[in-house]
Amino acid sequence: MTPHNGTTVAPGGREPAALVLEDGRIHRGTAFGATGTTLGEAVFTTGMSGYQETLTDPSYHRQIVVSTAPQIGNTGWNDEDGESLLDGRNGGGRIWVSGLVIRDLSRRASNHRSERTLEDEMLAQGIVGIAGVDTRAVVRHIRDLGAMKAGIFSGEDLVDDESMIATVRAQEPMAGASLAEAVSTDTAYVVEPEGRARFSVAALDLGIKTNTPRMLTARGVRVHVLPSDSTLQDVLDLDVDGVFLSNGPGDPATADAAVHLTKEVLSQGIPFFGICFGNQILGRALGLETYKMRFGHRGINIPVVEKATGRVAITSQNHGFALRAPETETWETPWGTATVTHVCANDGTVEGVALTDGSAFSVQYHPEAAAGPRDAADLFDRFVSLLDSATGDTAAHGSADSRKGSN
């Protein structure tokens, strides 16, 4: 496909649109992408780059994303950077966000990897957007009052204010929403490793991003991606060396099946690693509660402190729920002593938990990045070392460069 270097977006002739919040605040702008109505929870992301990865992250399912970066669309859209599958292939990735709110839509998509414009892709996938909004004001409002129900209305759906506000308020809240099933794969599939397969892992797909299997396969791991409703028997039938729980959308308090599976995996002594939603699931399995944050953590520059070493990693995050901190540094579980391993440097929220014997651990952030810094990529090496110890495979791990995921 010929890159759309220099593709121009028409600056005029756009229809009006409105971003409507459940508290009655309305921000006016212009429509881009598809026109119509879209509903979701209004959240903001502070990432200055990586909008394609953000839009295709399944963890954003049922959310309207407000971008703090003032201009979006300048690097276009390509078929490589999507973080979800589209019709069983990458193909640029399925867009999972409900809608997109931006200040300025770039008039030109100019990048050597660009294959079409952002608006081309939003039109093709029926995603409603609004531009020309004072996103600084929207973000300050959400920061002060919290993430809330919202809607974008354009075209014939742009009606009177009272009707739009009523539509927004009538939608289901994010608290109590069970969404992992909606974004998970319907059937299991395998991602083969680069070179010799040293280990095999069952990855429960609660909204897995495509770069996660890529990071594991680069380390010699065969990844069996399983649907969210998989059972312990499904895992045991694969005779895997470890279990991985992915990121995903929705309220972790509803994920009882995943918590039950995690408890069974721990009882089997199978090495365990979880990220984001998987961190909340492991935390619940270990006896902690979860809660909805006021506006969450969404961005690619969030500092996390590893408590044991004091090391700080700048991380990629996308979550609106968190584990409630335990009353003590460590606590007892049916599988041994557990502890909080990481906390957010900004607000002290729990960012990681583990069994102290090292057999199970998880983090609240995204070590696979995409987009984001790669400060935490060594967590995949830690998981491979855990698999190594459990299986007795002492083969060399290869060079550091060969273990880096690419996106």
Tab-separated table of C-alpha atoms in Angstrom, residues 58-59 179-181 183-185 203-208 226-229 245-249 255 258 275 277-278 281:
chain	number	residue	atom	x	y	z
A	58	PRO	CA	-8.804	-3.255	24.372
A	59	SER	CA	-8.536	-1.838	27.903
A	179	LEU	CA	-16.209	-6.271	29.862
A	180	ALA	CA	-13.355	-8.756	29.484
A	181	GLU	CA	-15.568	-11.268	27.682
A	183	VAL	CA	-12.764	-8.070	24.072
A	184	SER	CA	-11.333	-11.565	24.554
A	185	THR	CA	-10.601	-14.000	21.743
A	203	ALA	CA	-1.974	-16.339	28.449
A	204	LEU	CA	-5.523	-15.619	29.574
A	205	ASP	CA	-6.873	-13.003	27.180
A	206	LEU	CA	-8.792	-10.414	29.187
A	207	GLY	CA	-7.966	-7.791	26.541
A	208	ILE	CA	-4.393	-8.702	25.658
A	226	LEU	CA	-6.827	-18.509	25.738
A	227	PRO	CA	-10.362	-17.080	25.926
A	228	SER	CA	-11.334	-15.307	29.133
A	229	ASP	CA	-13.674	-18.136	30.186
A	245	LEU	CA	-2.938	-12.801	32.912
A	246	SER	CA	-3.319	-9.838	30.595
A	247	ASN	CA	-4.634	-6.315	30.816
A	248	GLY	CA	-8.303	-5.675	30.095
A	249	PRO	CA	-11.312	-3.388	30.589
A	255	ALA	CA	-14.040	-10.961	37.360
A	258	ALA	CA	-10.590	-15.171	36.521
A	275	ILE	CA	-0.206	-7.118	34.311
A	277	PHE	CA	-6.161	-6.174	35.042
A	278	GLY	CA	-4.124	-9.289	35.816
A	281	ILE	CA	-7.028	-10.345	39.660
